[in-house]
Amino acid sequence: MESMIEFRNVKKAYGDKTVLKDLSFCVEKGAFVTIIGSSGSGKTTALKMVNGLLRPDFGDIFISGENIRGKNQTQLRRNIGYAIQGSVLFPHMTVEQNISYVPNLLNKRNKQKTRDAVDKWMRIVGLEEDMKQRYPAELSGGQQQRVGIARALAASPDILLMDEPFGAVDELTRAQLQTELQRIYRQTGVTVLFVTHDIAEALKLGTKVLVMDRGEIQQYGRPAELLNRPATEFVRQLTAQQRRTCHLPDDRLADCRYSGMRWDEA
Ligand SMILES: Nc1ncnc2c1ncn2[C@@H]1O[C@H](COP(=O)(O)OP(=O)(O)OP(=O)(O)O)[C@@H](O)[C@H]1O
Ligand SMILES: [Mg+2]
């Protein structure tokens, strides 16, 4: 499989506090990798390194086989959509202006192309047409998150980085957004890195799940592997509930089969 993102022996410290110890992993092109771990384990730090918001102290990161060290930041970010929880939207811009921000930079001369892109992505994430002229403060939290996702996707990125994007929404909206994101993922073939605190969400959305604790990888594998063969006590406890009541969606059931109290690989 072709590698889209590769971390090779990445280390990062803030002052004398080591946050990432020696991080090495590879994300295949077209994968949907969910990252889960305890608070402060370095998930956001790792994510920010992919689009150059932070730099490793040691080690290297490769995107499509190319070392991003010293690479032009603007170019790097052009291929990477970044959606984070909270104040991601420009508050002084309307929904339309927020979503068209990057497309405007990309096709300066073709305004119609930008308008079409805005319409398309608003439709895909399920935002009503009449929301275009509203400001972020005039939207609900869930709607703001949809705008954030639309804005990240409107640049047609090869990579989508999402840091707890569905953190602040109710269960129902969250389930809807999950379904929409899965559809977008399948339609576009984008490679996704998705940080979450919710193990059910990590297992449901991820083609692979990366479990982190204290700056180290505990396990990196398919959902069924985490459930069947937890590599550490941390992973075993994290997935204990799911092992009892497995919430994997139907298309993942092909990966494993339930027998009594545990999952077996088919
Ligand atoms: N700019 C900074 N200066 C100093 N320490 C920092 C800085 N940013 C993050 N840290 C520390 O680095 C560690 C990792 O932070 P990071 O944001 O990557 O964790 P996380 O896994 O995303 O946590 P959470 O699940 O709570 O979002 C934490 O202990 C945090 O306090
Ligand atoms: Mg974080």
mmCIF file of C-alpha atoms and ligand atoms in Angstrom:
data_model
loop_
_atom_site.group_PDB
_atom_site.id
_atom_site.type_symbol
_atom_site.label_atom_id
_atom_site.label_comp_id
_atom_site.label_asym_id
_atom_site.label_seq_id
_atom_site.Cartn_x
_atom_site.Cartn_y
_atom_site.Cartn_z
ATOM 1 C CA MET A 1 0.000 0.000 0.000
ATOM 2 C CA GLU A 2 1.075 3.526 -0.805
ATOM 3 C CA SER A 3 2.050 5.589 2.228
ATOM 4 C CA MET A 4 0.342 8.973 2.652
ATOM 5 C CA ILE A 5 1.717 10.067 6.026
ATOM 6 C CA GLU A 6 4.708 8.604 7.809
ATOM 7 C CA PHE A 7 6.130 9.519 11.218
ATOM 8 C CA ARG A 8 9.697 8.282 11.644
ATOM 9 C CA ASN A 9 11.157 8.423 15.174
ATOM 10 C CA VAL A 10 9.480 11.716 15.962
ATOM 11 C CA LYS A 11 10.330 13.274 19.322
ATOM 12 C CA LYS A 12 8.878 16.438 20.824
ATOM 13 C CA ALA A 13 9.333 18.167 24.166
ATOM 14 C CA TYR A 14 7.965 21.380 25.633
ATOM 15 C CA GLY A 15 10.791 22.620 27.819
ATOM 16 C CA ASP A 16 11.973 19.589 29.740
ATOM 17 C CA LYS A 17 8.633 17.818 29.398
ATOM 18 C CA THR A 18 8.763 15.099 26.740
ATOM 19 C CA VAL A 19 5.430 14.845 24.955
ATOM 20 C CA LEU A 20 6.211 12.471 22.075
ATOM 21 C CA LYS A 21 8.858 9.904 22.890
ATOM 22 C CA ASP A 22 9.713 8.138 19.653
ATOM 23 C CA LEU A 23 6.709 8.125 17.421
ATOM 24 C CA SER A 24 6.793 5.978 14.287
ATOM 25 C CA PHE A 25 3.755 4.988 12.274
ATOM 26 C CA CYS A 26 2.497 4.965 8.738
ATOM 27 C CA VAL A 27 -0.897 5.995 7.366
ATOM 28 C CA GLU A 28 -1.765 4.386 4.061
ATOM 29 C CA LYS A 29 -3.321 6.416 1.281
ATOM 30 C CA GLY A 30 -7.101 6.370 1.620
ATOM 31 C CA ALA A 31 -7.047 5.167 5.240
ATOM 32 C CA PHE A 32 -9.266 6.584 7.963
ATOM 33 C CA VAL A 33 -7.090 6.545 11.084
ATOM 34 C CA THR A 34 -8.674 7.428 14.407
ATOM 35 C CA ILE A 35 -6.352 8.498 17.242
ATOM 36 C CA ILE A 36 -7.450 7.919 20.803
ATOM 37 C CA GLY A 37 -5.657 8.206 24.117
ATOM 38 C CA SER A 38 -5.600 9.810 27.519
ATOM 39 C CA SER A 39 -5.719 13.571 27.844
ATOM 40 C CA GLY A 40 -2.260 15.066 27.390
ATOM 41 C CA SER A 41 -0.892 11.994 25.588
ATOM 42 C CA GLY A 42 0.248 14.073 22.619
ATOM 43 C CA LYS A 43 -2.544 13.560 20.075
ATOM 44 C CA THR A 44 -3.020 17.215 19.138
ATOM 45 C CA THR A 45 0.738 17.732 19.121
ATOM 46 C CA ALA A 46 1.140 14.886 16.612
ATOM 47 C CA LEU A 47 -1.695 16.167 14.430
ATOM 48 C CA LYS A 48 -0.298 19.695 14.290
ATOM 49 C CA MET A 49 3.014 18.335 13.035
ATOM 50 C CA VAL A 50 1.388 16.948 9.906
ATOM 51 C CA ASN A 51 0.530 20.389 8.550
ATOM 52 C CA GLY A 52 3.595 22.109 9.930
ATOM 53 C CA LEU A 53 1.933 24.008 12.804
ATOM 54 C CA LEU A 54 4.537 22.322 15.018
ATOM 55 C CA ARG A 55 7.907 20.845 14.155
ATOM 56 C CA PRO A 56 9.541 17.715 15.567
ATOM 57 C CA ASP A 57 12.642 18.153 17.740
ATOM 58 C CA PHE A 58 14.002 14.940 16.249
ATOM 59 C CA GLY A 59 12.835 12.591 13.555
ATOM 60 C CA ASP A 60 11.013 13.157 10.302
ATOM 61 C CA ILE A 61 7.551 13.269 8.802
ATOM 62 C CA PHE A 62 6.899 12.244 5.227
ATOM 63 C CA ILE A 63 3.850 13.098 3.143
ATOM 64 C CA SER A 64 3.457 11.074 -0.049
ATOM 65 C CA GLY A 65 7.035 9.930 0.511
ATOM 66 C CA GLU A 66 8.387 13.478 0.713
ATOM 67 C CA ASN A 67 10.087 14.790 3.832
ATOM 68 C CA ILE A 68 8.205 17.908 4.965
ATOM 69 C CA ARG A 69 11.197 19.315 6.812
ATOM 70 C CA GLY A 70 11.860 22.756 5.395
ATOM 71 C CA LYS A 71 8.914 22.523 3.031
ATOM 72 C CA ASN A 72 6.956 25.647 2.236
ATOM 73 C CA GLN A 73 4.136 25.892 4.798
ATOM 74 C CA THR A 74 1.585 27.421 2.465
ATOM 75 C CA GLN A 75 2.075 24.660 -0.075
ATOM 76 C CA LEU A 76 1.931 22.026 2.622
ATOM 77 C CA ARG A 77 -1.377 23.312 3.959
ATOM 78 C CA ARG A 78 -2.935 23.619 0.531
ATOM 79 C CA ASN A 79 -3.223 19.826 0.423
ATOM 80 C CA ILE A 80 -4.332 19.434 4.003
ATOM 81 C CA GLY A 81 -7.702 20.301 5.507
ATOM 82 C CA TYR A 82 -7.718 21.014 9.227
ATOM 83 C CA ALA A 83 -10.888 20.977 11.324
ATOM 84 C CA ILE A 84 -10.653 21.488 15.053
ATOM 85 C CA GLN A 85 -13.172 21.848 17.802
ATOM 86 C CA GLY A 86 -14.063 25.310 19.026
ATOM 87 C CA SER A 87 -13.185 28.617 17.459
ATOM 88 C CA VAL A 88 -12.261 27.402 13.999
ATOM 89 C CA LEU A 89 -14.460 29.770 12.052
ATOM 90 C CA PHE A 90 -13.656 33.372 11.233
ATOM 91 C CA PRO A 91 -16.240 35.177 13.398
ATOM 92 C CA HIS A 92 -16.403 38.285 11.209
ATOM 93 C CA MET A 93 -17.125 36.300 8.048
ATOM 94 C CA THR A 94 -20.419 34.771 6.909
ATOM 95 C CA VAL A 95 -20.812 31.023 6.422
ATOM 96 C CA GLU A 96 -20.293 31.497 2.691
ATOM 97 C CA GLN A 97 -17.142 33.565 3.186
ATOM 98 C CA ASN A 98 -15.781 31.040 5.657
ATOM 99 C CA ILE A 99 -16.241 28.089 3.314
ATOM 100 C CA SER A 100 -15.011 29.945 0.228
ATOM 101 C CA TYR A 101 -11.870 31.247 1.916
ATOM 102 C CA VAL A 102 -9.467 28.657 0.498
ATOM 103 C CA PRO A 103 -11.247 28.074 -2.843
ATOM 104 C CA ASN A 104 -11.005 31.854 -3.345
ATOM 105 C CA LEU A 105 -7.258 31.690 -2.914
ATOM 106 C CA LEU A 106 -7.011 28.735 -5.305
ATOM 107 C CA ASN A 107 -9.208 30.077 -8.128
ATOM 108 C CA LYS A 108 -8.980 33.809 -7.808
ATOM 109 C CA ARG A 109 -10.336 34.491 -11.274
ATOM 110 C CA ASN A 110 -13.161 32.002 -11.334
ATOM 111 C CA LYS A 111 -15.792 33.248 -8.893
ATOM 112 C CA GLN A 112 -18.450 30.879 -10.244
ATOM 113 C CA LYS A 113 -16.248 27.882 -9.507
ATOM 114 C CA THR A 114 -15.949 29.036 -5.911
ATOM 115 C CA ARG A 115 -19.711 29.576 -5.597
ATOM 116 C CA ASP A 116 -20.306 26.063 -6.949
ATOM 117 C CA ALA A 117 -17.835 24.624 -4.456
ATOM 118 C CA VAL A 118 -19.584 26.365 -1.555
ATOM 119 C CA ASP A 119 -23.001 25.053 -2.666
ATOM 120 C CA LYS A 120 -21.646 21.543 -3.106
ATOM 121 C CA TRP A 121 -19.991 21.300 0.304
ATOM 122 C CA MET A 122 -22.869 22.927 2.140
ATOM 123 C CA ARG A 123 -25.160 20.321 0.593
ATOM 124 C CA ILE A 124 -22.809 17.459 1.494
ATOM 125 C CA VAL A 125 -22.480 18.396 5.164
ATOM 126 C CA GLY A 126 -26.205 19.107 5.385
ATOM 127 C CA LEU A 127 -26.348 22.894 5.795
ATOM 128 C CA GLU A 128 -29.406 24.770 4.533
ATOM 129 C CA GLU A 129 -28.990 27.220 1.669
ATOM 130 C CA ASP A 130 -30.360 30.096 3.795
ATOM 131 C CA MET A 131 -27.476 29.810 6.245
ATOM 132 C CA LYS A 132 -24.973 31.234 3.756
ATOM 133 C CA GLN A 133 -25.318 34.829 4.880
ATOM 134 C CA ARG A 134 -25.312 34.092 8.589
ATOM 135 C CA TYR A 135 -22.377 34.620 10.912
ATOM 136 C CA PRO A 136 -20.928 31.813 13.078
ATOM 137 C CA ALA A 137 -22.465 33.333 16.219
ATOM 138 C CA GLU A 138 -25.903 32.878 14.626
ATOM 139 C CA LEU A 139 -25.464 29.098 14.285
ATOM 140 C CA SER A 140 -25.749 26.237 16.735
ATOM 141 C CA GLY A 141 -22.616 24.404 17.866
ATOM 142 C CA GLY A 142 -23.359 21.458 15.576
ATOM 143 C CA GLN A 143 -23.980 23.766 12.609
ATOM 144 C CA GLN A 144 -20.705 25.580 13.281
ATOM 145 C CA GLN A 145 -18.912 22.255 13.229
ATOM 146 C CA ARG A 146 -20.504 21.426 9.887
ATOM 147 C CA VAL A 147 -19.285 24.735 8.488
ATOM 148 C CA GLY A 148 -15.815 23.912 9.826
ATOM 149 C CA ILE A 149 -15.882 20.547 8.069
ATOM 150 C CA ALA A 150 -17.201 22.088 4.847
ATOM 151 C CA ARG A 151 -14.443 24.679 4.983
ATOM 152 C CA ALA A 152 -11.789 22.010 5.520
ATOM 153 C CA LEU A 153 -13.149 19.957 2.609
ATOM 154 C CA ALA A 154 -13.723 22.854 0.217
ATOM 155 C CA ALA A 155 -10.015 23.002 -0.546
ATOM 156 C CA SER A 156 -10.280 19.420 -1.914
ATOM 157 C CA PRO A 157 -7.444 18.266 0.316
ATOM 158 C CA ASP A 158 -5.619 14.954 0.007
ATOM 159 C CA ILE A 159 -5.465 14.779 3.781
ATOM 160 C CA LEU A 160 -8.081 15.744 6.337
ATOM 161 C CA LEU A 161 -6.963 16.353 9.929
ATOM 162 C CA MET A 162 -9.752 16.441 12.487
ATOM 163 C CA ASP A 163 -9.193 17.132 16.170
ATOM 164 C CA GLU A 164 -12.261 16.105 18.170
ATOM 165 C CA PRO A 165 -14.507 17.682 15.560
ATOM 166 C CA PHE A 166 -17.722 16.307 17.066
ATOM 167 C CA GLY A 167 -16.828 17.069 20.659
ATOM 168 C CA ALA A 168 -19.505 19.619 21.455
ATOM 169 C CA VAL A 169 -22.633 18.134 19.920
ATOM 170 C CA ASP A 170 -25.460 15.964 21.198
ATOM 171 C CA GLU A 171 -25.570 12.219 20.512
ATOM 172 C CA LEU A 172 -28.039 12.491 17.639
ATOM 173 C CA THR A 173 -26.179 15.226 15.781
ATOM 174 C CA ARG A 174 -22.948 13.378 16.424
ATOM 175 C CA ALA A 175 -24.327 10.212 14.845
ATOM 176 C CA GLN A 176 -25.504 12.229 11.836
ATOM 177 C CA LEU A 177 -22.134 13.920 11.437
ATOM 178 C CA GLN A 178 -20.377 10.565 11.708
ATOM 179 C CA THR A 179 -22.541 9.136 8.939
ATOM 180 C CA GLU A 180 -21.965 12.211 6.769
ATOM 181 C CA LEU A 181 -18.228 12.087 7.312
ATOM 182 C CA GLN A 182 -18.136 8.398 6.393
ATOM 183 C CA ARG A 183 -20.019 9.160 3.196
ATOM 184 C CA ILE A 184 -17.674 12.026 2.330
ATOM 185 C CA TYR A 185 -14.691 9.789 3.055
ATOM 186 C CA ARG A 186 -15.981 7.086 0.726
ATOM 187 C CA GLN A 187 -16.922 9.564 -2.001
ATOM 188 C CA THR A 188 -13.668 11.503 -2.039
ATOM 189 C CA GLY A 189 -11.050 8.904 -1.105
ATOM 190 C CA VAL A 190 -9.443 11.487 1.206
ATOM 191 C CA THR A 191 -6.980 10.211 3.830
ATOM 192 C CA VAL A 192 -8.254 11.052 7.318
ATOM 193 C CA LEU A 193 -6.530 11.482 10.684
ATOM 194 C CA PHE A 194 -9.247 11.881 13.313
ATOM 195 C CA VAL A 195 -8.634 12.497 17.024
ATOM 196 C CA THR A 196 -11.402 11.484 19.412
ATOM 197 C CA HIS A 197 -11.948 10.770 23.103
ATOM 198 C CA ASP A 198 -14.732 8.337 22.363
ATOM 199 C CA ILE A 199 -13.637 4.715 21.887
ATOM 200 C CA ALA A 200 -16.963 3.764 20.266
ATOM 201 C CA GLU A 201 -16.438 6.548 17.716
ATOM 202 C CA ALA A 202 -12.813 5.493 17.161
ATOM 203 C CA LEU A 203 -13.820 1.884 16.474
ATOM 204 C CA LYS A 204 -16.802 2.853 14.338
ATOM 205 C CA LEU A 205 -15.066 5.333 12.038
ATOM 206 C CA GLY A 206 -11.506 4.064 11.860
ATOM 207 C CA THR A 207 -10.193 1.650 9.268
ATOM 208 C CA LYS A 208 -7.312 1.655 11.756
ATOM 209 C CA VAL A 209 -7.086 2.944 15.306
ATOM 210 C CA LEU A 210 -3.972 4.438 16.907
ATOM 211 C CA VAL A 211 -4.000 4.254 20.698
ATOM 212 C CA MET A 212 -1.642 6.617 22.518
ATOM 213 C CA ASP A 213 -0.658 6.960 26.134
ATOM 214 C CA ARG A 214 2.009 9.252 27.548
ATOM 215 C CA GLY A 215 3.596 10.018 24.215
ATOM 216 C CA GLU A 216 3.848 6.408 23.106
ATOM 217 C CA ILE A 217 1.855 4.154 20.819
ATOM 218 C CA GLN A 218 0.039 1.460 22.755
ATOM 219 C CA GLN A 219 -1.415 -0.200 19.690
ATOM 220 C CA TYR A 220 -2.023 0.553 16.043
ATOM 221 C CA GLY A 221 -4.360 -1.772 14.244
ATOM 222 C CA ARG A 222 -7.760 -2.501 12.810
ATOM 223 C CA PRO A 223 -10.734 -2.210 15.195
ATOM 224 C CA ALA A 224 -11.120 -5.989 15.295
ATOM 225 C CA GLU A 225 -7.465 -6.356 16.288
ATOM 226 C CA LEU A 226 -7.876 -3.969 19.219
ATOM 227 C CA LEU A 227 -10.897 -5.887 20.374
ATOM 228 C CA ASN A 228 -9.415 -9.361 19.852
ATOM 229 C CA ARG A 229 -5.821 -8.823 20.772
ATOM 230 C CA PRO A 230 -5.341 -5.743 22.934
ATOM 231 C CA ALA A 231 -1.569 -5.205 22.968
ATOM 232 C CA THR A 232 -1.390 -3.642 26.429
ATOM 233 C CA GLU A 233 -3.410 -3.424 29.618
ATOM 234 C CA PHE A 234 -4.295 0.161 28.650
ATOM 235 C CA VAL A 235 -5.899 -1.000 25.395
ATOM 236 C CA ARG A 236 -7.592 -3.912 27.098
ATOM 237 C CA GLN A 237 -9.291 -1.583 29.571
ATOM 238 C CA LEU A 238 -10.100 0.994 26.917
ATOM 239 C CA THR A 239 -11.945 -1.585 24.818
ATOM 240 C CA ALA A 240 -13.410 -3.705 27.621
ATOM 241 C CA GLN A 241 -16.905 -2.263 27.285
ATOM 242 C CA GLN A 242 -16.926 -2.652 23.493
ATOM 243 C CA ARG A 243 -15.761 -6.236 23.787
ATOM 244 C CA ARG A 244 -18.890 -7.028 25.758
ATOM 245 C CA THR A 245 -21.281 -5.145 23.505
ATOM 246 C CA CYS A 246 -19.737 -4.699 20.119
ATOM 247 C CA HIS A 247 -20.985 -1.650 18.239
ATOM 248 C CA LEU A 248 -19.168 -2.215 14.995
ATOM 249 C CA PRO A 249 -21.298 -1.279 11.977
ATOM 250 C CA ASP A 250 -22.452 -3.979 9.592
ATOM 251 C CA ASP A 251 -19.790 -3.431 6.948
ATOM 252 C CA ARG A 252 -17.149 -4.067 9.589
ATOM 253 C CA LEU A 253 -18.743 -7.253 10.811
ATOM 254 C CA ALA A 254 -17.058 -8.947 7.878
ATOM 255 C CA ASP A 255 -13.813 -8.295 9.758
ATOM 256 C CA CYS A 256 -14.741 -10.330 12.706
ATOM 257 C CA ARG A 257 -17.378 -12.642 14.058
ATOM 258 C CA TYR A 258 -18.865 -12.618 17.484
ATOM 259 C CA SER A 259 -18.577 -15.820 19.465
ATOM 260 C CA GLY A 260 -19.690 -15.807 23.037
ATOM 261 C CA MET A 261 -17.780 -13.141 24.900
ATOM 262 C CA ARG A 262 -15.136 -12.255 22.378
ATOM 263 C CA TRP A 263 -14.520 -11.299 18.780
ATOM 264 C CA ASP A 264 -12.761 -13.714 16.457
ATOM 265 C CA GLU A 265 -11.205 -12.756 13.178
ATOM 266 C CA ALA A 266 -13.124 -14.304 10.345
HETATM 267 N N1 LIG B 1 2.557 25.036 23.865
HETATM 268 C C1 LIG B 1 2.751 24.188 24.891
HETATM 269 N N2 LIG B 1 3.645 24.463 25.876
HETATM 270 C C2 LIG B 1 3.854 23.613 26.883
HETATM 271 N N3 LIG B 1 3.243 22.427 27.019
HETATM 272 C C3 LIG B 1 2.345 22.092 26.083
HETATM 273 C C4 LIG B 1 2.052 22.940 24.967
HETATM 274 N N4 LIG B 1 1.125 22.334 24.201
HETATM 275 C C5 LIG B 1 0.843 21.170 24.790
HETATM 276 N N5 LIG B 1 1.571 20.999 25.930
HETATM 277 C C6 LIG B 1 1.572 19.824 26.814
HETATM 278 O O1 LIG B 1 1.924 18.696 26.041
HETATM 279 C C7 LIG B 1 1.164 17.552 26.401
HETATM 280 C C8 LIG B 1 0.459 17.004 25.172
HETATM 281 O O2 LIG B 1 -0.482 17.936 24.725
HETATM 282 P P1 LIG B 1 -1.504 17.603 23.558
HETATM 283 O O3 LIG B 1 -2.313 18.819 23.325
HETATM 284 O O4 LIG B 1 -0.770 17.047 22.397
HETATM 285 O O5 LIG B 1 -2.358 16.448 24.241
HETATM 286 P P2 LIG B 1 -3.668 15.710 23.732
HETATM 287 O O6 LIG B 1 -3.366 14.263 23.664
HETATM 288 O O7 LIG B 1 -4.171 16.354 22.504
HETATM 289 O O8 LIG B 1 -4.668 15.976 24.953
HETATM 290 P P3 LIG B 1 -6.254 16.206 24.963
HETATM 291 O O9 LIG B 1 -6.863 14.856 24.789
HETATM 292 O O10 LIG B 1 -6.531 16.752 26.333
HETATM 293 O O11 LIG B 1 -6.601 17.160 23.868
HETATM 294 C C9 LIG B 1 0.230 18.028 27.519
HETATM 295 O O12 LIG B 1 0.797 17.647 28.752
HETATM 296 C C10 LIG B 1 0.205 19.529 27.357
HETATM 297 O O13 LIG B 1 0.001 20.159 28.602
HETATM 298 MG MG MG B 2 -5.899 17.476 22.059
#
